[in-house]
Amino acid sequence: MKSEPDAFSIAGLKSRPKKTEHWDGVRNYQARNFMRAMKNGDLAFFYHSGCKVPGIYGIIEIVRPAYPDPTAWNPENHHYDPRSTPERPLWDMVDVRFKREFRRPVTLTAIKMQAILKNMHLVQRGSRLSVMPVTAKEWNTIMKLAEEKFQ
DNA sequence: GCCAACGTTGGC
DNA sequence: GCCAACGTTGGC
């Protein structure tokens, strides 16, 4: 799951009450559908984009599965979408809880250097999705890279 | 249904 | 700041 750290970072999530926050503002159908596939207890990587060192900064846990995103109904909100109403919600969000922050991020550069990760959704084509799937193999490879950083 | 125009994302 | 890649919109 991607976020620009200036808007919302893993440190920001960690500092929230119960280290939990809504992951709102997703306005892309494919990303929304990936969120709808999430279950309670699922883990996700927290990716920082649009910053000096883009990469995976830690792990979060899904603590509430997809439900309507009320920010879409608020004309004051940057992600307002009049097509979505409380009666017929169009966009969803999930609740995520801070799990762990890597001491050093697994950078996009490091990910691109791993041949085994070349099929990762994140590094394919012009993938701009803010929510995307990770396979078990990819997850384990990223975790190994994260552990190496502790040495 | 096609496709040009436009806005957005995000790495560099 | 640039620009490639992408999704969406709307005219036809």
mmCIF file with all atom_site columns, C-alpha atoms (C1' of nucleotides) in Angstrom:
data_model
loop_
_atom_site.group_PDB
_atom_site.id
_atom_site.type_symbol
_atom_site.label_atom_id
_atom_site.label_alt_id
_atom_site.label_comp_id
_atom_site.label_asym_id
_atom_site.label_entity_id
_atom_site.label_seq_id
_atom_site.pdbx_PDB_ins_code
_atom_site.Cartn_x
_atom_site.Cartn_y
_atom_site.Cartn_z
_atom_site.occupancy
_atom_site.B_iso_or_equiv
_atom_site.pdbx_formal_charge
_atom_site.auth_seq_id
_atom_site.auth_comp_id
_atom_site.auth_asym_id
_atom_site.auth_atom_id
_atom_site.pdbx_PDB_model_num
ATOM 1   C CA    . MET A 1 1   ? 0.000   0.000   0.000   1.00 0.00 ? 1   MET A CA    1
ATOM 2   C CA    . LYS A 1 2   ? 1.438   3.296   -1.146  1.00 0.00 ? 2   LYS A CA    1
ATOM 3   C CA    . SER A 1 3   ? 1.353   6.713   0.393   1.00 0.00 ? 3   SER A CA    1
ATOM 4   C CA    . GLU A 1 4   ? 3.252   9.924   0.000   1.00 0.00 ? 4   GLU A CA    1
ATOM 5   C CA    . PRO A 1 5   ? 4.932   10.343  3.384   1.00 0.00 ? 5   PRO A CA    1
ATOM 6   C CA    . ASP A 1 6   ? 4.291   14.091  3.339   1.00 0.00 ? 6   ASP A CA    1
ATOM 7   C CA    . ALA A 1 7   ? 0.584   13.255  3.466   1.00 0.00 ? 7   ALA A CA    1
ATOM 8   C CA    . PHE A 1 8   ? 0.689   10.062  5.516   1.00 0.00 ? 8   PHE A CA    1
ATOM 9   C CA    . SER A 1 9   ? 3.746   8.087   6.592   1.00 0.00 ? 9   SER A CA    1
ATOM 10  C CA    . ILE A 1 10  ? 4.441   4.953   8.584   1.00 0.00 ? 10  ILE A CA    1
ATOM 11  C CA    . ALA A 1 11  ? 5.723   7.131   11.415  1.00 0.00 ? 11  ALA A CA    1
ATOM 12  C CA    . GLY A 1 12  ? 2.435   9.005   11.268  1.00 0.00 ? 12  GLY A CA    1
ATOM 13  C CA    . LEU A 1 13  ? 0.514   5.750   11.534  1.00 0.00 ? 13  LEU A CA    1
ATOM 14  C CA    . LYS A 1 14  ? 2.647   4.650   14.476  1.00 0.00 ? 14  LYS A CA    1
ATOM 15  C CA    . SER A 1 15  ? 1.790   7.857   16.323  1.00 0.00 ? 15  SER A CA    1
ATOM 16  C CA    . ARG A 1 16  ? -1.971  7.476   15.874  1.00 0.00 ? 16  ARG A CA    1
ATOM 17  C CA    . PRO A 1 17  ? -4.185  6.336   18.725  1.00 0.00 ? 17  PRO A CA    1
ATOM 18  C CA    . LYS A 1 18  ? -4.028  2.524   18.785  1.00 0.00 ? 18  LYS A CA    1
ATOM 19  C CA    . LYS A 1 19  ? -1.514  2.917   15.935  1.00 0.00 ? 19  LYS A CA    1
ATOM 20  C CA    . THR A 1 20  ? -4.534  2.554   13.681  1.00 0.00 ? 20  THR A CA    1
ATOM 21  C CA    . GLU A 1 21  ? -5.907  4.654   10.856  1.00 0.00 ? 21  GLU A CA    1
ATOM 22  C CA    . HIS A 1 22  ? -8.326  4.510   7.934   1.00 0.00 ? 22  HIS A CA    1
ATOM 23  C CA    . TRP A 1 23  ? -6.674  3.971   4.571   1.00 0.00 ? 23  TRP A CA    1
ATOM 24  C CA    . ASP A 1 24  ? -8.963  6.358   2.716   1.00 0.00 ? 24  ASP A CA    1
ATOM 25  C CA    . GLY A 1 25  ? -8.757  8.300   -0.508  1.00 0.00 ? 25  GLY A CA    1
ATOM 26  C CA    . VAL A 1 26  ? -8.342  5.380   -2.892  1.00 0.00 ? 26  VAL A CA    1
ATOM 27  C CA    . ARG A 1 27  ? -10.063 6.444   -6.118  1.00 0.00 ? 27  ARG A CA    1
ATOM 28  C CA    . ASN A 1 28  ? -9.012  3.773   -8.538  1.00 0.00 ? 28  ASN A CA    1
ATOM 29  C CA    . TYR A 1 29  ? -11.215 0.778   -9.273  1.00 0.00 ? 29  TYR A CA    1
ATOM 30  C CA    . GLN A 1 30  ? -8.445  -1.781  -9.468  1.00 0.00 ? 30  GLN A CA    1
ATOM 31  C CA    . ALA A 1 31  ? -6.878  -0.582  -6.232  1.00 0.00 ? 31  ALA A CA    1
ATOM 32  C CA    . ARG A 1 32  ? -10.296 -0.567  -4.586  1.00 0.00 ? 32  ARG A CA    1
ATOM 33  C CA    . ASN A 1 33  ? -10.925 -4.125  -5.685  1.00 0.00 ? 33  ASN A CA    1
ATOM 34  C CA    . PHE A 1 34  ? -7.599  -5.230  -4.254  1.00 0.00 ? 34  PHE A CA    1
ATOM 35  C CA    . MET A 1 35  ? -8.639  -3.632  -0.958  1.00 0.00 ? 35  MET A CA    1
ATOM 36  C CA    . ARG A 1 36  ? -11.969 -5.455  -1.098  1.00 0.00 ? 36  ARG A CA    1
ATOM 37  C CA    . ALA A 1 37  ? -10.071 -8.718  -1.313  1.00 0.00 ? 37  ALA A CA    1
ATOM 38  C CA    . MET A 1 38  ? -8.285  -8.007  1.982   1.00 0.00 ? 38  MET A CA    1
ATOM 39  C CA    . LYS A 1 39  ? -9.198  -9.879  5.137   1.00 0.00 ? 39  LYS A CA    1
ATOM 40  C CA    . ASN A 1 40  ? -8.773  -9.116  8.788   1.00 0.00 ? 40  ASN A CA    1
ATOM 41  C CA    . GLY A 1 41  ? -5.251  -9.974  9.884   1.00 0.00 ? 41  GLY A CA    1
ATOM 42  C CA    . ASP A 1 42  ? -3.770  -9.668  6.403   1.00 0.00 ? 42  ASP A CA    1
ATOM 43  C CA    . LEU A 1 43  ? -0.376  -7.993  6.342   1.00 0.00 ? 43  LEU A CA    1
ATOM 44  C CA    . ALA A 1 44  ? 0.757   -5.343  3.892   1.00 0.00 ? 44  ALA A CA    1
ATOM 45  C CA    . PHE A 1 45  ? 3.906   -3.461  3.123   1.00 0.00 ? 45  PHE A CA    1
ATOM 46  C CA    . PHE A 1 46  ? 3.839   0.296   3.663   1.00 0.00 ? 46  PHE A CA    1
ATOM 47  C CA    . TYR A 1 47  ? 5.439   1.912   0.613   1.00 0.00 ? 47  TYR A CA    1
ATOM 48  C CA    . HIS A 1 48  ? 6.504   5.546   0.545   1.00 0.00 ? 48  HIS A CA    1
ATOM 49  C CA    . SER A 1 49  ? 6.191   7.198   -2.859  1.00 0.00 ? 49  SER A CA    1
ATOM 50  C CA    . GLY A 1 50  ? 6.864   10.657  -4.179  1.00 0.00 ? 50  GLY A CA    1
ATOM 51  C CA    . CYS A 1 51  ? 9.732   11.165  -1.760  1.00 0.00 ? 51  CYS A CA    1
ATOM 52  C CA    . LYS A 1 52  ? 13.506  11.224  -1.759  1.00 0.00 ? 52  LYS A CA    1
ATOM 53  C CA    . VAL A 1 53  ? 13.922  7.484   -1.151  1.00 0.00 ? 53  VAL A CA    1
ATOM 54  C CA    . PRO A 1 54  ? 10.917  5.594   -2.473  1.00 0.00 ? 54  PRO A CA    1
ATOM 55  C CA    . GLY A 1 55  ? 10.608  2.114   -1.009  1.00 0.00 ? 55  GLY A CA    1
ATOM 56  C CA    . ILE A 1 56  ? 9.047   -0.174  1.567   1.00 0.00 ? 56  ILE A CA    1
ATOM 57  C CA    . TYR A 1 57  ? 9.350   1.246   5.051   1.00 0.00 ? 57  TYR A CA    1
ATOM 58  C CA    . GLY A 1 58  ? 7.577   -1.369  7.136   1.00 0.00 ? 58  GLY A CA    1
ATOM 59  C CA    . ILE A 1 59  ? 4.597   -3.602  7.715   1.00 0.00 ? 59  ILE A CA    1
ATOM 60  C CA    . ILE A 1 60  ? 0.982   -2.864  8.554   1.00 0.00 ? 60  ILE A CA    1
ATOM 61  C CA    . GLU A 1 61  ? -1.938  -5.111  9.397   1.00 0.00 ? 61  GLU A CA    1
ATOM 62  C CA    . ILE A 1 62  ? -5.479  -4.954  8.090   1.00 0.00 ? 62  ILE A CA    1
ATOM 63  C CA    . VAL A 1 63  ? -7.712  -4.672  11.164  1.00 0.00 ? 63  VAL A CA    1
ATOM 64  C CA    . ARG A 1 64  ? -10.991 -3.897  9.429   1.00 0.00 ? 64  ARG A CA    1
ATOM 65  C CA    . PRO A 1 65  ? -11.890 -5.068  5.940   1.00 0.00 ? 65  PRO A CA    1
ATOM 66  C CA    . ALA A 1 66  ? -13.276 -2.829  3.223   1.00 0.00 ? 66  ALA A CA    1
ATOM 67  C CA    . TYR A 1 67  ? -16.187 -0.533  4.084   1.00 0.00 ? 67  TYR A CA    1
ATOM 68  C CA    . PRO A 1 68  ? -17.463 2.720   2.563   1.00 0.00 ? 68  PRO A CA    1
ATOM 69  C CA    . ASP A 1 69  ? -15.019 5.634   2.483   1.00 0.00 ? 69  ASP A CA    1
ATOM 70  C CA    . PRO A 1 70  ? -16.914 8.682   3.806   1.00 0.00 ? 70  PRO A CA    1
ATOM 71  C CA    . THR A 1 71  ? -14.306 11.138  2.535   1.00 0.00 ? 71  THR A CA    1
ATOM 72  C CA    . ALA A 1 72  ? -15.839 10.644  -0.929  1.00 0.00 ? 72  ALA A CA    1
ATOM 73  C CA    . TRP A 1 73  ? -19.046 12.305  0.328   1.00 0.00 ? 73  TRP A CA    1
ATOM 74  C CA    . ASN A 1 74  ? -17.384 15.399  1.697   1.00 0.00 ? 74  ASN A CA    1
ATOM 75  C CA    . PRO A 1 75  ? -17.179 18.303  -0.786  1.00 0.00 ? 75  PRO A CA    1
ATOM 76  C CA    . GLU A 1 76  ? -14.437 19.808  1.368   1.00 0.00 ? 76  GLU A CA    1
ATOM 77  C CA    . ASN A 1 77  ? -12.293 16.718  0.935   1.00 0.00 ? 77  ASN A CA    1
ATOM 78  C CA    . HIS A 1 78  ? -9.613  16.591  -1.713  1.00 0.00 ? 78  HIS A CA    1
ATOM 79  C CA    . HIS A 1 79  ? -10.844 13.161  -2.760  1.00 0.00 ? 79  HIS A CA    1
ATOM 80  C CA    . TYR A 1 80  ? -14.503 14.181  -2.981  1.00 0.00 ? 80  TYR A CA    1
ATOM 81  C CA    . ASP A 1 81  ? -16.453 12.243  -5.589  1.00 0.00 ? 81  ASP A CA    1
ATOM 82  C CA    . PRO A 1 82  ? -20.102 13.246  -6.026  1.00 0.00 ? 82  PRO A CA    1
ATOM 83  C CA    . ARG A 1 83  ? -20.877 9.935   -7.710  1.00 0.00 ? 83  ARG A CA    1
ATOM 84  C CA    . SER A 1 84  ? -20.491 8.256   -4.314  1.00 0.00 ? 84  SER A CA    1
ATOM 85  C CA    . THR A 1 85  ? -23.290 8.688   -1.777  1.00 0.00 ? 85  THR A CA    1
ATOM 86  C CA    . PRO A 1 86  ? -24.020 7.165   1.637   1.00 0.00 ? 86  PRO A CA    1
ATOM 87  C CA    . GLU A 1 87  ? -26.927 5.344   -0.030  1.00 0.00 ? 87  GLU A CA    1
ATOM 88  C CA    . ARG A 1 88  ? -24.761 4.064   -2.877  1.00 0.00 ? 88  ARG A CA    1
ATOM 89  C CA    . PRO A 1 89  ? -21.109 4.152   -1.832  1.00 0.00 ? 89  PRO A CA    1
ATOM 90  C CA    . LEU A 1 90  ? -18.621 3.872   -4.658  1.00 0.00 ? 90  LEU A CA    1
ATOM 91  C CA    . TRP A 1 91  ? -15.307 3.904   -2.805  1.00 0.00 ? 91  TRP A CA    1
ATOM 92  C CA    . ASP A 1 92  ? -14.061 1.816   0.068   1.00 0.00 ? 92  ASP A CA    1
ATOM 93  C CA    . MET A 1 93  ? -11.346 1.997   2.674   1.00 0.00 ? 93  MET A CA    1
ATOM 94  C CA    . VAL A 1 94  ? -9.795  -0.414  5.148   1.00 0.00 ? 94  VAL A CA    1
ATOM 95  C CA    . ASP A 1 95  ? -8.403  0.177   8.620   1.00 0.00 ? 95  ASP A CA    1
ATOM 96  C CA    . VAL A 1 96  ? -4.715  -0.558  9.071   1.00 0.00 ? 96  VAL A CA    1
ATOM 97  C CA    . ARG A 1 97  ? -2.614  -0.886  12.197  1.00 0.00 ? 97  ARG A CA    1
ATOM 98  C CA    . PHE A 1 98  ? 1.081   -0.270  12.517  1.00 0.00 ? 98  PHE A CA    1
ATOM 99  C CA    . LYS A 1 99  ? 2.989   -3.526  12.841  1.00 0.00 ? 99  LYS A CA    1
ATOM 100 C CA    . ARG A 1 100 ? 6.642   -2.824  12.315  1.00 0.00 ? 100 ARG A CA    1
ATOM 101 C CA    . GLU A 1 101 ? 8.953   -0.243  10.818  1.00 0.00 ? 101 GLU A CA    1
ATOM 102 C CA    . PHE A 1 102 ? 12.115  -1.421  9.066   1.00 0.00 ? 102 PHE A CA    1
ATOM 103 C CA    . ARG A 1 103 ? 15.250  0.142   10.480  1.00 0.00 ? 103 ARG A CA    1
ATOM 104 C CA    . ARG A 1 104 ? 16.130  0.950   6.923   1.00 0.00 ? 104 ARG A CA    1
ATOM 105 C CA    . PRO A 1 105 ? 13.714  0.857   4.006   1.00 0.00 ? 105 PRO A CA    1
ATOM 106 C CA    . VAL A 1 106 ? 13.885  -1.745  1.291   1.00 0.00 ? 106 VAL A CA    1
ATOM 107 C CA    . THR A 1 107 ? 14.333  0.810   -1.435  1.00 0.00 ? 107 THR A CA    1
ATOM 108 C CA    . LEU A 1 108 ? 12.794  0.711   -4.877  1.00 0.00 ? 108 LEU A CA    1
ATOM 109 C CA    . THR A 1 109 ? 16.343  0.631   -6.217  1.00 0.00 ? 109 THR A CA    1
ATOM 110 C CA    . ALA A 1 110 ? 17.127  -2.489  -4.157  1.00 0.00 ? 110 ALA A CA    1
ATOM 111 C CA    . ILE A 1 111 ? 13.902  -4.132  -5.290  1.00 0.00 ? 111 ILE A CA    1
ATOM 112 C CA    . LYS A 1 112 ? 14.709  -3.453  -8.937  1.00 0.00 ? 112 LYS A CA    1
ATOM 113 C CA    . MET A 1 113 ? 18.133  -5.060  -8.512  1.00 0.00 ? 113 MET A CA    1
ATOM 114 C CA    . GLN A 1 114 ? 16.567  -8.369  -7.455  1.00 0.00 ? 114 GLN A CA    1
ATOM 115 C CA    . ALA A 1 115 ? 15.980  -10.556 -10.489 1.00 0.00 ? 115 ALA A CA    1
ATOM 116 C CA    . ILE A 1 116 ? 13.565  -12.665 -8.449  1.00 0.00 ? 116 ILE A CA    1
ATOM 117 C CA    . LEU A 1 117 ? 11.364  -9.615  -7.938  1.00 0.00 ? 117 LEU A CA    1
ATOM 118 C CA    . LYS A 1 118 ? 11.213  -8.575  -11.562 1.00 0.00 ? 118 LYS A CA    1
ATOM 119 C CA    . ASN A 1 119 ? 7.588   -9.739  -11.819 1.00 0.00 ? 119 ASN A CA    1
ATOM 120 C CA    . MET A 1 120 ? 6.463   -7.736  -8.806  1.00 0.00 ? 120 MET A CA    1
ATOM 121 C CA    . HIS A 1 121 ? 3.447   -5.619  -9.572  1.00 0.00 ? 121 HIS A CA    1
ATOM 122 C CA    . LEU A 1 122 ? 5.269   -2.642  -8.091  1.00 0.00 ? 122 LEU A CA    1
ATOM 123 C CA    . VAL A 1 123 ? 8.058   -2.653  -10.665 1.00 0.00 ? 123 VAL A CA    1
ATOM 124 C CA    . GLN A 1 124 ? 6.022   -3.568  -13.711 1.00 0.00 ? 124 GLN A CA    1
ATOM 125 C CA    . ARG A 1 125 ? 5.329   -1.228  -16.577 1.00 0.00 ? 125 ARG A CA    1
ATOM 126 C CA    . GLY A 1 126 ? 3.983   2.076   -15.417 1.00 0.00 ? 126 GLY A CA    1
ATOM 127 C CA    . SER A 1 127 ? 2.225   0.617   -12.415 1.00 0.00 ? 127 SER A CA    1
ATOM 128 C CA    . ARG A 1 128 ? 0.802   3.490   -10.431 1.00 0.00 ? 128 ARG A CA    1
ATOM 129 C CA    . LEU A 1 129 ? -1.671  1.580   -8.306  1.00 0.00 ? 129 LEU A CA    1
ATOM 130 C CA    . SER A 1 130 ? -1.756  2.647   -4.683  1.00 0.00 ? 130 SER A CA    1
ATOM 131 C CA    . VAL A 1 131 ? -2.856  -0.809  -3.570  1.00 0.00 ? 131 VAL A CA    1
ATOM 132 C CA    . MET A 1 132 ? -1.448  -3.893  -5.212  1.00 0.00 ? 132 MET A CA    1
ATOM 133 C CA    . PRO A 1 133 ? -0.953  -7.577  -4.481  1.00 0.00 ? 133 PRO A CA    1
ATOM 134 C CA    . VAL A 1 134 ? 2.258   -9.213  -3.282  1.00 0.00 ? 134 VAL A CA    1
ATOM 135 C CA    . THR A 1 135 ? 2.924   -12.942 -3.682  1.00 0.00 ? 135 THR A CA    1
ATOM 136 C CA    . ALA A 1 136 ? 4.247   -15.044 -0.808  1.00 0.00 ? 136 ALA A CA    1
ATOM 137 C CA    . LYS A 1 137 ? 7.553   -15.442 -2.584  1.00 0.00 ? 137 LYS A CA    1
ATOM 138 C CA    . GLU A 1 138 ? 7.863   -11.709 -3.094  1.00 0.00 ? 138 GLU A CA    1
ATOM 139 C CA    . TRP A 1 139 ? 6.925   -11.086 0.513   1.00 0.00 ? 139 TRP A CA    1
ATOM 140 C CA    . ASN A 1 140 ? 9.624   -13.464 1.776   1.00 0.00 ? 140 ASN A CA    1
ATOM 141 C CA    . THR A 1 141 ? 12.243  -11.970 -0.512  1.00 0.00 ? 141 THR A CA    1
ATOM 142 C CA    . ILE A 1 142 ? 11.456  -8.455  0.683   1.00 0.00 ? 142 ILE A CA    1
ATOM 143 C CA    . MET A 1 143 ? 11.608  -9.647  4.288   1.00 0.00 ? 143 MET A CA    1
ATOM 144 C CA    . LYS A 1 144 ? 15.057  -11.132 3.695   1.00 0.00 ? 144 LYS A CA    1
ATOM 145 C CA    . LEU A 1 145 ? 16.222  -7.845  2.217   1.00 0.00 ? 145 LEU A CA    1
ATOM 146 C CA    . ALA A 1 146 ? 14.821  -6.039  5.240   1.00 0.00 ? 146 ALA A CA    1
ATOM 147 C CA    . GLU A 1 147 ? 16.617  -8.399  7.636   1.00 0.00 ? 147 GLU A CA    1
ATOM 148 C CA    . GLU A 1 148 ? 19.919  -7.906  5.846   1.00 0.00 ? 148 GLU A CA    1
ATOM 149 C CA    . LYS A 1 149 ? 19.692  -4.255  6.660   1.00 0.00 ? 149 LYS A CA    1
ATOM 150 C CA    . PHE A 1 150 ? 20.001  -5.069  10.343  1.00 0.00 ? 150 PHE A CA    1
ATOM 151 C CA    . GLN A 1 151 ? 23.559  -6.324  9.968   1.00 0.00 ? 151 GLN A CA    1
ATOM 152 C "C1'" . DG  B 2 1   ? -17.075 2.058   -29.674 1.00 0.00 ? 1   DG  B "C1'" 1
ATOM 153 C "C1'" . DC  B 2 2   ? -13.182 4.876   -30.912 1.00 0.00 ? 2   DC  B "C1'" 1
ATOM 154 C "C1'" . DC  B 2 3   ? -9.808  8.006   -29.585 1.00 0.00 ? 3   DC  B "C1'" 1
ATOM 155 C "C1'" . DA  B 2 4   ? -7.929  12.625  -28.527 1.00 0.00 ? 4   DA  B "C1'" 1
ATOM 156 C "C1'" . DA  B 2 5   ? -7.494  15.496  -24.675 1.00 0.00 ? 5   DA  B "C1'" 1
ATOM 157 C "C1'" . DC  B 2 6   ? -6.774  15.947  -20.136 1.00 0.00 ? 6   DC  B "C1'" 1
ATOM 158 C "C1'" . DG  B 2 7   ? -5.423  15.164  -15.239 1.00 0.00 ? 7   DG  B "C1'" 1
ATOM 159 C "C1'" . DT  B 2 8   ? -2.705  12.345  -12.182 1.00 0.00 ? 8   DT  B "C1'" 1
ATOM 160 C "C1'" . DT  B 2 9   ? 1.036   9.526   -10.544 1.00 0.00 ? 9   DT  B "C1'" 1
ATOM 161 C "C1'" . DG  B 2 10  ? 5.589   8.957   -9.411  1.00 0.00 ? 10  DG  B "C1'" 1
ATOM 162 C "C1'" . DG  B 2 11  ? 10.483  8.115   -10.578 1.00 0.00 ? 11  DG  B "C1'" 1
ATOM 163 C "C1'" . DC  B 2 12  ? 14.287  10.605  -11.868 1.00 0.00 ? 12  DC  B "C1'" 1
ATOM 164 C "C1'" . DG  C 2 1   ? 10.820  20.509  -13.134 1.00 0.00 ? 1   DG  C "C1'" 1
ATOM 165 C "C1'" . DC  C 2 2   ? 10.408  16.946  -16.660 1.00 0.00 ? 2   DC  C "C1'" 1
ATOM 166 C "C1'" . DC  C 2 3   ? 8.107   13.377  -18.751 1.00 0.00 ? 3   DC  C "C1'" 1
ATOM 167 C "C1'" . DA  C 2 4   ? 6.355   8.603   -19.518 1.00 0.00 ? 4   DA  C "C1'" 1
ATOM 168 C "C1'" . DA  C 2 5   ? 2.579   5.828   -18.378 1.00 0.00 ? 5   DA  C "C1'" 1
ATOM 169 C "C1'" . DC  C 2 6   ? -1.776  5.356   -17.165 1.00 0.00 ? 6   DC  C "C1'" 1
ATOM 170 C "C1'" . DG  C 2 7   ? -7.055  6.080   -16.227 1.00 0.00 ? 7   DG  C "C1'" 1
ATOM 171 C "C1'" . DT  C 2 8   ? -10.930 8.873   -17.247 1.00 0.00 ? 8   DT  C "C1'" 1
ATOM 172 C "C1'" . DT  C 2 9   ? -13.813 11.830  -19.900 1.00 0.00 ? 9   DT  C "C1'" 1
ATOM 173 C "C1'" . DG  C 2 10  ? -16.547 13.263  -23.596 1.00 0.00 ? 10  DG  C "C1'" 1
ATOM 174 C "C1'" . DG  C 2 11  ? -17.278 14.367  -28.516 1.00 0.00 ? 11  DG  C "C1'" 1
ATOM 175 C "C1'" . DC  C 2 12  ? -18.380 12.085  -32.498 1.00 0.00 ? 12  DC  C "C1'" 1
#
